[in-house]
Each structure stands twice: as structure tokens, then as C-alpha cells.
Amino acid sequence: MAVTEAARTEVLCAEAAAATDITGGTVAAGRAAQELGLKRGEFELAVHLGIVRTTAEQAGGRPRVGRGEIHRLRSEDGCPDAVRERVRTVGTAAGARLLGISPVRFTGLARAGCITPVTFHLNRYQAVVWLYLAQEVLGFAARAPQLLAGNSPVWMRARLDAGTDWRARNWRGQRIERLLSRTEDPWRRAAVLAGALDAVQLAEVVDDPYERAYLAKVRPEPVFGPPGSVVARETMAQLMQADDPDEILWRRIDLIMELDGARASRQAPRPGDDHRPVPVPVTDSDPAPGLLARLGLPRRDTGAQDGWERAAGEDR
């Protein structure tokens, strides 16, 4: 009897350990990618798009993936092929073949803001090569088939004739929104928006050097960092900065609004602080809506895509 009870206890302990292995604990990114059957680039893009959820990183640490999340994804139908299809990217040539159009027309659509890149890589000449989600490319074709054949509409020709290129701006806008979606901390949100301004623009908006230093410290990085060489990381930093006057204005306004909330929640630390957040009394006044009302501007820039959809509807 004693032997039977001991054996039964051993089985129960083994089952509990197996359950913990499936649903408890976390693993590093490389291990998670291996267990999901994804290549590193596929896995990192899946994390960026929110397909794979990560745990909040510890101070100075790297994000990790919960075993429960791995189990959830592996239990879905078609894994890993279904995940791999959702993160499949195409360049200009492959995207053009997917839509049955010329590479020149595909590039024109992207430059005009109709198709937004999701990532990029550098070619051997260190030039940026934009990549697009295959599913989004097909989705665009289903929404606006009239833009795939015949003469380009007037609004699109005007943009291209003026040398417009919305690729970096749209990519930047989507990336900023995804980084914002990963945090509710007001200072980290402000830091995301601060990253879209160069040093001169940022100093004009945030004149307190301690606040600027704090924004630099808490700024969220891409989930697993920009891949590749030092040149690739420098290119990423350059592409993240707004370079058009109206976009710079929008980012400044967004940053001012986020800073209002951040300062209301706690002060940025200063030398000699004990590193504990110092709450700031919240007043009934809210200068941000008044600022927007005076400028006659909406809350947030929605990018070029909404514009071309409205314009496309008008050309029909």
C-alpha cells in the first residue's frame, strides 16, 4: 500500500511539473522562436506585430516569452505555417508580381502612401530596401483595384510629380503606434514620441535637460533591438525621425500632450533624488485641448493612408 501511494504521488508530481512546463515560466526569445518553429526574423516581426506577446522586460533585461503564450500559439491550427504566412514580407519586385503590376507602378503606389512598409533591410550598397506584409499588399488590392490598372488618378500623379515619398513616414507612424500600444506609462509614451524629433526640435519642446535625459533613459527600444550592423542601427535611428514640416508639427503637438500627462503623474528624477516617483497634484486645467482648439487640429496624425482612401473614393 505504501509503495502504491508513493508511486501515485510520483505520478501526480510529474503531471504537475509537466503542466508548469507548459503554462508557467518564461523563455528567452531564441528558445521561443525555436519552439514555435520560426526563423529569427519571422519571430521578431511576429512580436512587433503583436502576434506573439512578450512579458514586460525587467530593468536592463530583455523581453521574454511566457510558456503559456508558446502553448497558445502551438495549439492553434496550422502553426507554425499560419504564423509564418501572417509575417511573410515581399519587396518591390515580389509585391508587383503578387498584384500583377509593374515594379514601377508598385513603387509609385508605395511612394504615394497607398502601401505601407513594415520593415526594411540594407542592400550591399547600404541603401534602404523596403519590405511589405504580403497580406497587407493583397488587402490593398482588394480595397482599391482601380489603382492597379489604367491611368493613375490626379491626386496620385500630383504627389509623385512633386517628389512625394510617404514610405518612411508611414512606416514611422505605424512603428510609433505599435510602440505606444505596448506601454501605458506616460513617460515611456512621451519618450516614444520624443524619438521622432531631432535634438534641436526636442530641446525646443522639452527645455528641461533632466526631462530630456529621463526621456532618453526610458525610451522603449524595438522589442529585440534593430537587427544587423551598426550602419543598420544608425539607419533605423535616422528613419525614426520626422523629416517633413507638417509631420514634425504633429509630433511636437503629440509630445506636448503626452508630457502634460507625464508631468501630472510624476516628476522626472533629478540629481540627489531617491529615485522614487514624486507625484504632482493634478489640477482641473488641461492646456492640451486648448492648444489644439487654437490650432484647429485633430488629436493625432493618421498618416497618408486615410488620405489616399478618401481621394480614391473621390476619383471613382
Steps between C-alpha positions, in 0.01 A plus 500: 500500500779734590672425170179568310452837672861597429459410133176694480663805660789480252257492206307800633823696549611417145164616361521825697854559375387441141212746542738760644735447207216577257331794671749643748831681473658681210766428240743715308416622150727253323351205685146624434570534127644148493202349680259681267691386191569856382814660365638792697376764255153340487482482878610860556250629245227291665586666833504846339154440352360370829449146371736370770457669837803556720534560871595841636876525506683543827724802551782462253373158393363360179134417438414133544217279383273315739460128457126551506533723193707237321240237587220726374666552163602137456144388569359716221419336168778513243780612734770592406398543135205724590726733699763491227240607241389794716855634515599421141654807338561595139724756337412716203550232234316226689223741601453606140473134391248440778278778362571434132641848441839642408762576767486865392129520575544318831769749602272787401219362715735466796648847453151648480412344835266225380713213634696526824829319561524289813878471516815547295848368441815650351636371172870464425514870411352588844182625335163448670290220347141519624301184574122467516268248662366275225156490665483881510601524135218262403262688727581825324430339161160385625413848632620706205517291180450817294852612594663193347419566135448791265610856559592603851248741658578872505578510873753219464671654198521833685670338797752311289573800276576700815753237610286377788614182674280385788679168558719606792230718654235227490745238628599737780139574592409133526810420702431784744141387548610143570758616753236717668263205518751305710513741794262704711775677692467870409874570502577200279223608261647850490841346437367314195378828351822679597688250284329643191665840550863596446703653782420860404125441470493303823684774693244753380212289630669366815723778633577320828824300451408260783173418327682442172747270674214307659322466166819357348534256791145360490452503121381153394717334241367272229411181683822316419699792366567593137674206333817522301807717504577836657407656166158332517441632852605849396268480200215392728563801726501737201182354353321535835536880490229709333638689201201687360383833649139398553598163648746672734219733612270206573767316697577811703132542587469130591808523720371811679174319578674187628737711710204670668381159618850384595572807711162462668584143598852555636802722460805399303778404743772748583848460649470413866148356469441172678366360166148469632229658283388837630128551437389835367157634598256481212315823430173552322671689220598312185698716256521238226140525370531878498820474296335278242193720485712807431683316224180347362665156484373149587661279767744288301641473150346198328759489223464499125293184467169658605571782258546279196191297591290818509660628179451164330132514587471845349662384175254216452 
